[in-house]
Amino acid sequence: MKTAHLALRGAALATVVVLGATACGSGDSASTANPKVTVILGTASDSFYNTLGCGAKAEGKKLGATVDVQGATTFDPATQTPILTSTVAKKPNAIVIAPTDSKALGTPLKQANEAGIKIVTADTGLDDTSFLSSAVSSNNVEGGAEAARTLAELVGEKGKVVIIGGTPGVTTADQRIKGFEDEIKKYPNISFVGVQPSTPSGGVVEAARLTAASLSKDPDLAGIFSISTPASDGANNAIKDAGKVGKIKVVGFDAGPAQVEQLKKGTVQALIAQKAEEIGAQAVRQAVNAIQGKKVTKSIGTSFVSITAANLGDADVSKYVYRSTC
């Protein structure tokens, strides 16, 4: 395994894309004196979103804003929508949200905006972005492409590979899959056997079942790209149960405490970490700017860090490991 090369590649991902700075109308004095921002996470049970929330709170404190962080226990529009409804009733100046469905959340968020609430998406996005003050997320297409390059190197650029997880209609999943599929085509000796998609509330158990089914269908499977934290955890469990730790190479997306332990134990060989705190901080900053009538940036893309066992001890890498609490 060319871990030194993988570590160096991680540093090369440190780029930020910023598009479309615009100015908003001026906010009223009550709003600007102490802006109230509610952050609605994709789920409160995921270390990536908890870390994003930490970044949002820290930025709010810096800017003199009151930031309230909410989140359902599952990544599902059915559980997120009631939280959004109750938040709108409280009339914050802005809502920062990671939509759990790019279509289903669009209408209620547009209605909230029409009621005078600024809307910023963080991480996941919407199909209709016309009413958003800003959209902040990782460059997920590039993240998927980096996962493909990393996995290709780990499997020696040959053999069968599969994607585990990813719910259709979730923008981050769709983009990661696209990036992976487009990049993996560049390796003629790698056979991409497809995507095993997950349901919104399937979680770790479903990901383990999908991985086990993939191993049964393709006993000679060489590599797995697990597209999210639950997908990584499920793949980890299934690989251990099959007695194939180290034999099947795994690239996980996200870098929570459990994923880092998997990396240390060799079940997972590389993690593509998002800059979760930066996403949360940028989203709150844009929300406050919108409230105060300052210039906002319509689209902000943050970069990734590729984490391996070889570079995990580096301070400039380990700081991107997610945490469960602030």
mmCIF file of C-alpha atoms in Angstrom, residues 5 20-21 41 72 76 98-99 122 132 153 160 199 216 222 235 251 256 262 289 295:
data_model
loop_
_atom_site.group_PDB
_atom_site.id
_atom_site.type_symbol
_atom_site.label_atom_id
_atom_site.label_comp_id
_atom_site.label_asym_id
_atom_site.label_seq_id
_atom_site.Cartn_x
_atom_site.Cartn_y
_atom_site.Cartn_z
ATOM 1 C CA HIS A 5 1.626 8.788 -1.804
ATOM 2 C CA GLY A 20 -20.972 34.448 -6.644
ATOM 3 C CA ALA A 21 -20.550 37.096 -3.957
ATOM 4 C CA LEU A 41 -28.536 19.114 11.126
ATOM 5 C CA ALA A 72 -33.471 14.452 14.387
ATOM 6 C CA ASP A 76 -34.919 11.246 7.002
ATOM 7 C CA ALA A 98 -28.676 20.169 5.801
ATOM 8 C CA PRO A 99 -31.743 19.044 3.807
ATOM 9 C CA ALA A 122 -24.944 23.357 4.720
ATOM 10 C CA LEU A 132 -31.154 30.612 -0.865
ATOM 11 C CA GLU A 153 -4.259 2.503 -5.844
ATOM 12 C CA LYS A 160 -13.951 -5.627 -8.721
ATOM 13 C CA THR A 199 -32.784 3.906 2.395
ATOM 14 C CA SER A 216 -21.946 -13.162 -1.582
ATOM 15 C CA ALA A 222 -11.287 -6.324 -4.238
ATOM 16 C CA ALA A 235 -19.098 -2.426 5.753
ATOM 17 C CA VAL A 251 -12.121 3.678 1.444
ATOM 18 C CA GLY A 256 -15.741 9.974 12.930
ATOM 19 C CA GLN A 262 -11.435 1.059 11.919
ATOM 20 C CA ASN A 289 -24.193 38.475 6.597
ATOM 21 C CA LYS A 295 -22.250 40.753 1.086
#
